[in-house]
XYZ file of C-alpha atoms in Angstrom:
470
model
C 15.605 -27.133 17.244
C 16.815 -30.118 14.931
C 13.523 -31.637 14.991
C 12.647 -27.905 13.486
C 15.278 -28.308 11.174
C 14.536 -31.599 10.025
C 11.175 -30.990 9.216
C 12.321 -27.464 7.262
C 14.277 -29.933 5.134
C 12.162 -32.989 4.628
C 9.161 -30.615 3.957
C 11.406 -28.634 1.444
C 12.466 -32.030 0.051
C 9.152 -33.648 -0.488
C 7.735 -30.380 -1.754
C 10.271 -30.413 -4.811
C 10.236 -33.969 -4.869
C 6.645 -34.072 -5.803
C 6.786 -31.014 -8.359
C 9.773 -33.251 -9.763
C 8.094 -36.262 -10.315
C 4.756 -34.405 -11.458
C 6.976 -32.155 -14.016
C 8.842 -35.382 -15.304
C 6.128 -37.543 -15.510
C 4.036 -35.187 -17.360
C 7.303 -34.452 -19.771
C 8.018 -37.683 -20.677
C 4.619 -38.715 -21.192
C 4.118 -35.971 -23.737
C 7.695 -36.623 -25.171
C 6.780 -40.183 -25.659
C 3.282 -39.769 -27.223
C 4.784 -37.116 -29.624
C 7.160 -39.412 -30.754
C 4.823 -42.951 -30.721
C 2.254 -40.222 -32.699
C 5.167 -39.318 -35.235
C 6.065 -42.346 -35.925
C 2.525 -43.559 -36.387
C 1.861 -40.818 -38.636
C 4.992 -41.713 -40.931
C 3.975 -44.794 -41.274
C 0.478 -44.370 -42.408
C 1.720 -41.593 -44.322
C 3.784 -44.242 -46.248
C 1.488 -46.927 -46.827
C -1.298 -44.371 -48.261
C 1.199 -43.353 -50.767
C 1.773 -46.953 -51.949
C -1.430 -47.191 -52.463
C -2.418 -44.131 -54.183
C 0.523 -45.333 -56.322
C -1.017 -48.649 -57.241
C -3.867 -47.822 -57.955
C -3.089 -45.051 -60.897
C -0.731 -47.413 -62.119
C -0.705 -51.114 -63.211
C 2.698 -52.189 -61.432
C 4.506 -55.722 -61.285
C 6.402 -56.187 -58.256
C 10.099 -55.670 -60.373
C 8.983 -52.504 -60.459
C 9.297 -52.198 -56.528
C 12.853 -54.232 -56.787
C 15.501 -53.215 -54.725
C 18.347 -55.553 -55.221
C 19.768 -53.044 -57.959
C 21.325 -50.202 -55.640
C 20.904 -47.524 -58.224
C 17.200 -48.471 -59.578
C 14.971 -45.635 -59.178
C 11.885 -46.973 -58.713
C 8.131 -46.588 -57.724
C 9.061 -46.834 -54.054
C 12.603 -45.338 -53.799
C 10.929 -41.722 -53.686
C 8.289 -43.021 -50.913
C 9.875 -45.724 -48.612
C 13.587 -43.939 -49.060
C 12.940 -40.806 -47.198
C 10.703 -42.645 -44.144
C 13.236 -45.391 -43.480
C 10.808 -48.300 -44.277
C 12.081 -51.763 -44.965
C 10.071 -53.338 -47.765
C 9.447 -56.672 -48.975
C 8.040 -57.434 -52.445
C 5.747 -60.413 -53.266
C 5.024 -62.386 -56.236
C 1.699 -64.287 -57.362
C 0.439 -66.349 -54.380
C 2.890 -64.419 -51.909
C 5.868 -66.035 -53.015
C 8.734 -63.629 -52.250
C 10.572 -62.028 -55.293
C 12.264 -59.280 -53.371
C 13.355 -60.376 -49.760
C 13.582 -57.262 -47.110
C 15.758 -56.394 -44.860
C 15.360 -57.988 -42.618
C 13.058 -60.665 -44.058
C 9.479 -59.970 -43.296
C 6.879 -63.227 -41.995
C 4.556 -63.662 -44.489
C 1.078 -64.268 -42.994
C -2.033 -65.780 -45.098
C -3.597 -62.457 -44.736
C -0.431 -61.337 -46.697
C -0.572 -63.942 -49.322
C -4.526 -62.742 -50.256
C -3.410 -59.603 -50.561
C -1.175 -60.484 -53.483
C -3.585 -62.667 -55.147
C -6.323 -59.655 -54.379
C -7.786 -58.546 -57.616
C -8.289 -54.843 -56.259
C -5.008 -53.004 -56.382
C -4.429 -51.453 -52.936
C -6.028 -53.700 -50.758
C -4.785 -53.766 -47.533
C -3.888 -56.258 -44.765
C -2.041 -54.805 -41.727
C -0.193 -56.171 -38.736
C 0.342 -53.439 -35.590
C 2.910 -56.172 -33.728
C 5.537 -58.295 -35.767
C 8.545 -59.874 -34.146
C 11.406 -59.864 -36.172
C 14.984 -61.041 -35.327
C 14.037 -59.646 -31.957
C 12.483 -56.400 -32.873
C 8.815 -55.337 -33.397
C 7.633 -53.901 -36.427
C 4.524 -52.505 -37.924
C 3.908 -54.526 -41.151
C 1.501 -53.452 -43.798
C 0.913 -55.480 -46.905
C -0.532 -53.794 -50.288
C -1.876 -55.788 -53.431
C -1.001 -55.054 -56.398
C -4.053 -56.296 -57.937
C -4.754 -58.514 -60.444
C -3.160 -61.291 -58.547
C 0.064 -59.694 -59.871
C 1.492 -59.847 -55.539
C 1.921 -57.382 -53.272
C 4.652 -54.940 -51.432
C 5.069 -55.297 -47.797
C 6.183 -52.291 -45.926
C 7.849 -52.289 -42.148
C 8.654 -49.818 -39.766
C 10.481 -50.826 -36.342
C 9.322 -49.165 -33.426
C 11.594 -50.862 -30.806
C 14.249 -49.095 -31.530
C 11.886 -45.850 -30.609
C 11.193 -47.753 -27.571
C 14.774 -48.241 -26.351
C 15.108 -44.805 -26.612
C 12.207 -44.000 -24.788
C 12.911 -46.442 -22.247
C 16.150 -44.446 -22.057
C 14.857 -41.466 -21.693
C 12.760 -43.066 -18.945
C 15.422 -44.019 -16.966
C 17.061 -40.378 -17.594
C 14.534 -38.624 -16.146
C 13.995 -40.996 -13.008
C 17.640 -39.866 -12.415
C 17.198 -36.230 -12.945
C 14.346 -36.638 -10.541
C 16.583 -38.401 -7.672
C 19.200 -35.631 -8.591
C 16.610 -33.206 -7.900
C 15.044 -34.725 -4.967
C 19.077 -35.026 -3.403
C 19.429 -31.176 -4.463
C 16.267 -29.515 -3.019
C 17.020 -31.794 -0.329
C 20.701 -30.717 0.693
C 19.561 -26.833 -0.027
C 16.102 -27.150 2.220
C 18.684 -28.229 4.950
C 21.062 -25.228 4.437
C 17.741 -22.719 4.436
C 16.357 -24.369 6.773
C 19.664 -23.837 9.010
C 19.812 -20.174 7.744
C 15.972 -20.259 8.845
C 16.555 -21.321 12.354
C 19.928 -20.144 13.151
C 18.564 -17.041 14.485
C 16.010 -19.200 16.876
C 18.772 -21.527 17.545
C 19.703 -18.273 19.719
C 17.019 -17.497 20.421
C 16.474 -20.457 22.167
C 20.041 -20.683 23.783
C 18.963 -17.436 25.322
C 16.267 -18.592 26.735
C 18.079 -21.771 28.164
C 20.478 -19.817 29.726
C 17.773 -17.689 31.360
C 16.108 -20.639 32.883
C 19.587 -22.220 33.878
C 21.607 -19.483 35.367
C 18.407 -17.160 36.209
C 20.309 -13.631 35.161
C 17.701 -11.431 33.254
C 20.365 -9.569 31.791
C 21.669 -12.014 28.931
C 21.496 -9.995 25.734
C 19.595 -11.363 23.187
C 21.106 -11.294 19.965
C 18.589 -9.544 17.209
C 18.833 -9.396 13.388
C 16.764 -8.315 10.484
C 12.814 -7.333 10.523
C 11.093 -10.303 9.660
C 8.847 -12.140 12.226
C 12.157 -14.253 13.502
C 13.801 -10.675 14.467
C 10.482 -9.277 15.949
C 10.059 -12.470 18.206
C 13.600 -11.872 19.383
C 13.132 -7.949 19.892
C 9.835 -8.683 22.070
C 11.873 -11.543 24.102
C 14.871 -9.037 24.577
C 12.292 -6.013 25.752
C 10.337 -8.693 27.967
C 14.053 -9.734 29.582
C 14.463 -5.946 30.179
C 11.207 -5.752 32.133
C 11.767 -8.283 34.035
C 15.167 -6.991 34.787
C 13.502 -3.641 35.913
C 11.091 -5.338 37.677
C 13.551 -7.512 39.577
C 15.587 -4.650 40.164
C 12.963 -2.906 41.812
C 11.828 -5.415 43.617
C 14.952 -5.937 45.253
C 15.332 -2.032 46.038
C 11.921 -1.894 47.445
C 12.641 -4.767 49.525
C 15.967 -2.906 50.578
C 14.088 0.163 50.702
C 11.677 -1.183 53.302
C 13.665 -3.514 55.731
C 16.004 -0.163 55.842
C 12.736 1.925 56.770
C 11.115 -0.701 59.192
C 14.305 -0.819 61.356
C 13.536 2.254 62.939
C 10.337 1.750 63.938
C 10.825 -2.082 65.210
C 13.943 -0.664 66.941
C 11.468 2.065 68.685
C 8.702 -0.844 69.122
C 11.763 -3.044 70.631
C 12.734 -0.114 73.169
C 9.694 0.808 74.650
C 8.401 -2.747 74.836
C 11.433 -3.553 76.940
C 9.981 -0.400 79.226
C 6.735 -1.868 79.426
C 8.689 -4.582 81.549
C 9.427 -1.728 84.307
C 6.302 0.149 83.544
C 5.493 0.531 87.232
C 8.219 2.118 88.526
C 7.662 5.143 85.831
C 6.364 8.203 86.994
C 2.854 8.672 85.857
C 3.863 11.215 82.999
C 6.422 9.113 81.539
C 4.038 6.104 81.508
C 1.425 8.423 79.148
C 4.174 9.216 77.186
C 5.788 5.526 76.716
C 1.856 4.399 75.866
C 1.327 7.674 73.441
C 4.889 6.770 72.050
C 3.937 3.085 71.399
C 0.556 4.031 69.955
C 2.442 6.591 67.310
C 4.889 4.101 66.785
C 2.368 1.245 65.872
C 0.309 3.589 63.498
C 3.160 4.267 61.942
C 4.342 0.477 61.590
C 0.810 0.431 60.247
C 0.880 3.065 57.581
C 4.197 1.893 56.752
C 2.919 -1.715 56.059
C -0.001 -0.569 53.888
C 1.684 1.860 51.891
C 4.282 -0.924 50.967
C 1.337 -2.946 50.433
C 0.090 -0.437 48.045
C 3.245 0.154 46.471
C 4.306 -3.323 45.500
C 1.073 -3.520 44.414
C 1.841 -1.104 41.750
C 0.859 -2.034 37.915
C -0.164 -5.154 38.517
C -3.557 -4.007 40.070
C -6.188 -5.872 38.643
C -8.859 -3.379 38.916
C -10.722 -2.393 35.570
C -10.099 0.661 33.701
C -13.308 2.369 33.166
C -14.300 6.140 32.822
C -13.441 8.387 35.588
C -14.740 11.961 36.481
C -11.722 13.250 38.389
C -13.517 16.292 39.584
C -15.865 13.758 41.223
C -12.995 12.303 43.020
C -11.395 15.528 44.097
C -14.919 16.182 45.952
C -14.834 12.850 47.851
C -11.422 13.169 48.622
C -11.621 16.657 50.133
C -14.941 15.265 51.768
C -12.932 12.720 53.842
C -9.941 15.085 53.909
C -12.375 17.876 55.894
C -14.103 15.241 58.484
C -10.528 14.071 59.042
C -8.984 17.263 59.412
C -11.051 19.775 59.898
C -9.467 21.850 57.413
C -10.917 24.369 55.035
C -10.424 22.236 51.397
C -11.307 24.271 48.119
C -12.196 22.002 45.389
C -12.237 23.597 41.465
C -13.359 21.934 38.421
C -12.688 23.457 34.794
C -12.935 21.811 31.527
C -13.500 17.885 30.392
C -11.713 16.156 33.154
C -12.719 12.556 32.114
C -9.945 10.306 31.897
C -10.119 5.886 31.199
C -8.518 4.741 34.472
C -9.043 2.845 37.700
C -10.508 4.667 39.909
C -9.269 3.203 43.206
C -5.659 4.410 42.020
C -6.935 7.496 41.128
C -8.824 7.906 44.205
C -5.528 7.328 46.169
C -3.024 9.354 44.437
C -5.513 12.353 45.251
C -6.115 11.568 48.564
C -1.980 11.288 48.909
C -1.136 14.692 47.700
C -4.319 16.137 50.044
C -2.998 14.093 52.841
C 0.698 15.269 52.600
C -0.631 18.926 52.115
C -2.932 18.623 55.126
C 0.168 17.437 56.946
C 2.620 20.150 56.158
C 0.452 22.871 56.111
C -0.034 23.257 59.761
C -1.154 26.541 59.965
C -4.130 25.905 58.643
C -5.249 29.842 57.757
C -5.551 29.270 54.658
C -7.177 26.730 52.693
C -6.038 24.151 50.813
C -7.034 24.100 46.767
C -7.366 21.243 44.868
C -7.421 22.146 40.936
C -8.878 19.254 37.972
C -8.115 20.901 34.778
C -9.435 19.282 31.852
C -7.902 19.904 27.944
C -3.868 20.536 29.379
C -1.386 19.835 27.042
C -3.183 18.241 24.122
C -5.737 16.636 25.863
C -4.447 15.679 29.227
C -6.048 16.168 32.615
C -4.336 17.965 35.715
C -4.590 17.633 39.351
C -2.797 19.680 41.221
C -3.103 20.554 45.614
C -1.876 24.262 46.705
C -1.209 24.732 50.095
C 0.707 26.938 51.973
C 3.181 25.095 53.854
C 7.098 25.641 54.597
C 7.370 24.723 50.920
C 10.441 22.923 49.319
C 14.036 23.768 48.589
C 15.391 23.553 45.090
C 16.810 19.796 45.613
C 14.105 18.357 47.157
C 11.383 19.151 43.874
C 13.810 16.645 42.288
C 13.513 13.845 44.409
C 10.079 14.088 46.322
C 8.609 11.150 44.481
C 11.325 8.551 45.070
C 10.554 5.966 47.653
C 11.478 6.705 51.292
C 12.493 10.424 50.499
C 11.922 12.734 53.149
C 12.920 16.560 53.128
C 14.938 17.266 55.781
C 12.012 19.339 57.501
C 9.517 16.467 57.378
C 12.090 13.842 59.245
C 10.365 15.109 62.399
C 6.802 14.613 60.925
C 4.955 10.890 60.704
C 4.739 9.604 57.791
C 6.580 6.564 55.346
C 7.999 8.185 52.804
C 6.090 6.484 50.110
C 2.724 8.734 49.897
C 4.005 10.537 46.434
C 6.352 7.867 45.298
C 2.311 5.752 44.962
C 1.466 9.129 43.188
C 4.096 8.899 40.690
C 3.366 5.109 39.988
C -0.250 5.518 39.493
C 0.703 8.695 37.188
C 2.831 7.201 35.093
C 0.595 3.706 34.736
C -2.296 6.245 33.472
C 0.058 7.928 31.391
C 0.724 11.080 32.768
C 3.943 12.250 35.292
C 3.730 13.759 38.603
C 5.483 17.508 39.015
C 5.977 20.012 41.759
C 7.096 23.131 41.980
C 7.280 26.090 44.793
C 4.164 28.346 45.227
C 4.344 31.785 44.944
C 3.583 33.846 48.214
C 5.079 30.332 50.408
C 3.853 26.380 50.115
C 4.301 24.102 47.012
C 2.523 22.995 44.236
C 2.174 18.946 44.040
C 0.083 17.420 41.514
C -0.098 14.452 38.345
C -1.305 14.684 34.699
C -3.097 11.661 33.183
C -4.600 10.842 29.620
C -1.762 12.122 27.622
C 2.138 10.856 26.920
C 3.647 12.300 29.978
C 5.235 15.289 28.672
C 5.659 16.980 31.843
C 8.754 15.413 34.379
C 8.999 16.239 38.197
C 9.755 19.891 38.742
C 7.291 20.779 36.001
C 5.380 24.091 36.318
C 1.800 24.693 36.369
């Protein structure tokens, strides 16, 4: 999870660091050319002024003299307000009026003052002077009267920019350390809640106890992740749970048939000095016994089975599956079985399940109803309850008493007037489970006249609990 963290923060970092740089760069590029343009524009500004000036008047360079501090001349009103250093020549570029600083005079400079064309113009973009760089620009007179140079430093502008340079690189690094620093503290805020998540996990797969709570916060994708992990603990808690009560369930249930198994096969040893009536009834009594073991096995089999059957879910015609139940049921049997059919009973499930929970509740009516006068119904009601689908066996057994409607679908539950009957105990607790995984819910409920009525819903939410009426 630090690895997670670590990226969270250089990712934050370098994301900000590169809008930083991009933001700077751009600002002080545009900064800098505004000012560099400025300056340019001064400048040229200036110069074009001296020469309109020249050239509607026929000045000598005293008139450009600044060594008197209160003259007013022709320049003071154009190089004054711009901050220009200026330099005046004499005939054949001799200076008359030395600048400040004093400006290089070049030969290009010293034509200009013998030029005979006032306002001609010789410039220089890059003079070093006393260490700093000026733009120089040189205007005749005309006439060969001389010329006025005019300067404008620009290193100065250049320090400053450089300064401003070096101001921004250090915003930037202030930046970068910033996002940096606050990526780590969300990213830490962004993970703390899978930091648990995690230790959860860990101390799942360490200690192997499903019931750890998983701590859960908020509603973003984080908190959904951690609901789905605590419900997915929860099942497997349930699961676990009843995995270890069906396991209880059914080494408690086997005992008594083993324990028969053991007993008679120790009689087996002695077999010939039984009378011949106890020998048919210690073979009949291992033959129950076995098919019991049997049916006991395979319901278990079916049973742990449960959800996890892989069969597809397709459509099913339960009234179809009624008929071939009671089919079987009748060869089987020989019992009178009523099959009736009303309304859409079409229901998406597996039909394997479907076939056995039927055949269950038929099975355990054939076996309690041991009359046999009268003949056992099996009712498929489509459209119950908003849609769902009903099956439901009438017989007319002993019936059940008021407690036993409560419990006759848990595992291993056996009325206390079946205990003498064969059977496992697990024939409607598979009818529950195959109810509820098609969601529906088994129910039962007496008969009127004598017998019960056992049966499952499936298609709909399960509405109905055990003990529901018809």
């Amino acid at each position: 999870m630090s690895s997670l963290r670590a990226t969270f923060t250089l990712s934050f970092a370098a994301v900000a660091a590169a809008v930083t740089v991009l933001v700077g760069f751009l600002s002080y590029d545009a900064a800098a050319r505004l000012v560099r343009v400025d300056q340019q524009t001064v400048f040229a500004g200036v110069v074009q002024d001296l020469r309109g000036e020249v050239r509607e008047q026929a000045l000598e360079p005293e008139d450009f003299a600044q060594s008197d501090p209160g003259h007013a001349g022709a320049l003071d009103k154009i190089v004054r307000p711009s901050r220009t250093d200026v330099q005046v020549l004499g005939p054949g570029g001799a200076v008359v009026d030395r600048g400040h600083p004093p400006l290089p005079v070049a030969a290009v400079d010293r034509q200009a003052a013998d030029a005979s064309a006032a306002g001609t113009l010789a410039e220089h973009k890059e003079v070093e002077v006393g260490g700093n760089w000026y733009r120089v620009a040189t205007v005749a007179l005309g006439d060969g009267r001389g010329a006025v140079q005019v300067a404008q430093e620009f290193s100065d502008t250049e320090d400053l920019l450089n300064e401003l340079q070096q101001r921004t690189v250090l915003l930037v690094a202030a930046v970068v350390i910033a996002s940096g620093l606050f990526g780590w503290w969300l990213a830490r805020r962004i993970t703390r809640r899978l930091v648990r998540l995690a230790g959860a996990a860990e101390d799942v797969a360490r200690t192997g106890r499903l019931g750890i709570q998983v701590p859960v916060a908020g509603y973003d994708e984080v908190a959904r992740l951690g609901r789905s992990f605590d419900r997915m603990l929860g099942r497997l808690a349930q699961s676990e749970e009843d995995q270890r009560r069906l396991v209880q369930d059914a080494g408690h249930e086997l005992r008594t048939p083993l324990t028969s198994l053991r007993t008679n096969i120790s009689m087996l040893r002695r077999i010939d000095e039984l009378p011949p009536a106890a020998r048919e009834e210690l073979v009949a009594d291992l033959a129950l016994e076995s098919r019991e073991l049997t049916d006991l096995v395979n319901e278990l089999v079916a049973l742990a089975a449960g959800r996890s059957d892989t069969e597809p879910v397709r459509r099913v015609d339960l009234g179809e599956v009624a008929e071939d139940v009671a089919v079987v049921a009748r060869r089987r049997s020989g019992r009178d079985i009523v099959v009736r059919v009303s309304g859409d009973v079409g229901v998406d499930g597996r039909p394997t399940a479907l076939q056995r929970a039927v055949s269950n509740l038929v099975e355990n009516a054939v076996k309690f109803d041991r009359g046999g006068a009268a003949a056992i119904e099996v009712v498929v009601v489509g459209g119950v309850g908003g849609g769902d689908v009903r099956v439901e066996v009438l017989d007319r057994g002993p019936g059940l008493a008021e407690g036993d409607l409560e419990r006759v679908f848990d595992r291993f539950y056996r009325a206390a007037d079946a205990r003498s009957l064969p059977g496992s105990g697990l024939g409607l607790s598979i009818v529950r489970e195959v109810a509820v995984g098609h969601g529906g819910a088994p129910f039962a409920r007496r008969r009127d006249g004598g017998g019960v009525v056992i049966g499952f819903t499936v298609g709909g939410e399960g509405r109905e609990g055990a003990g529901g009426g018809g």
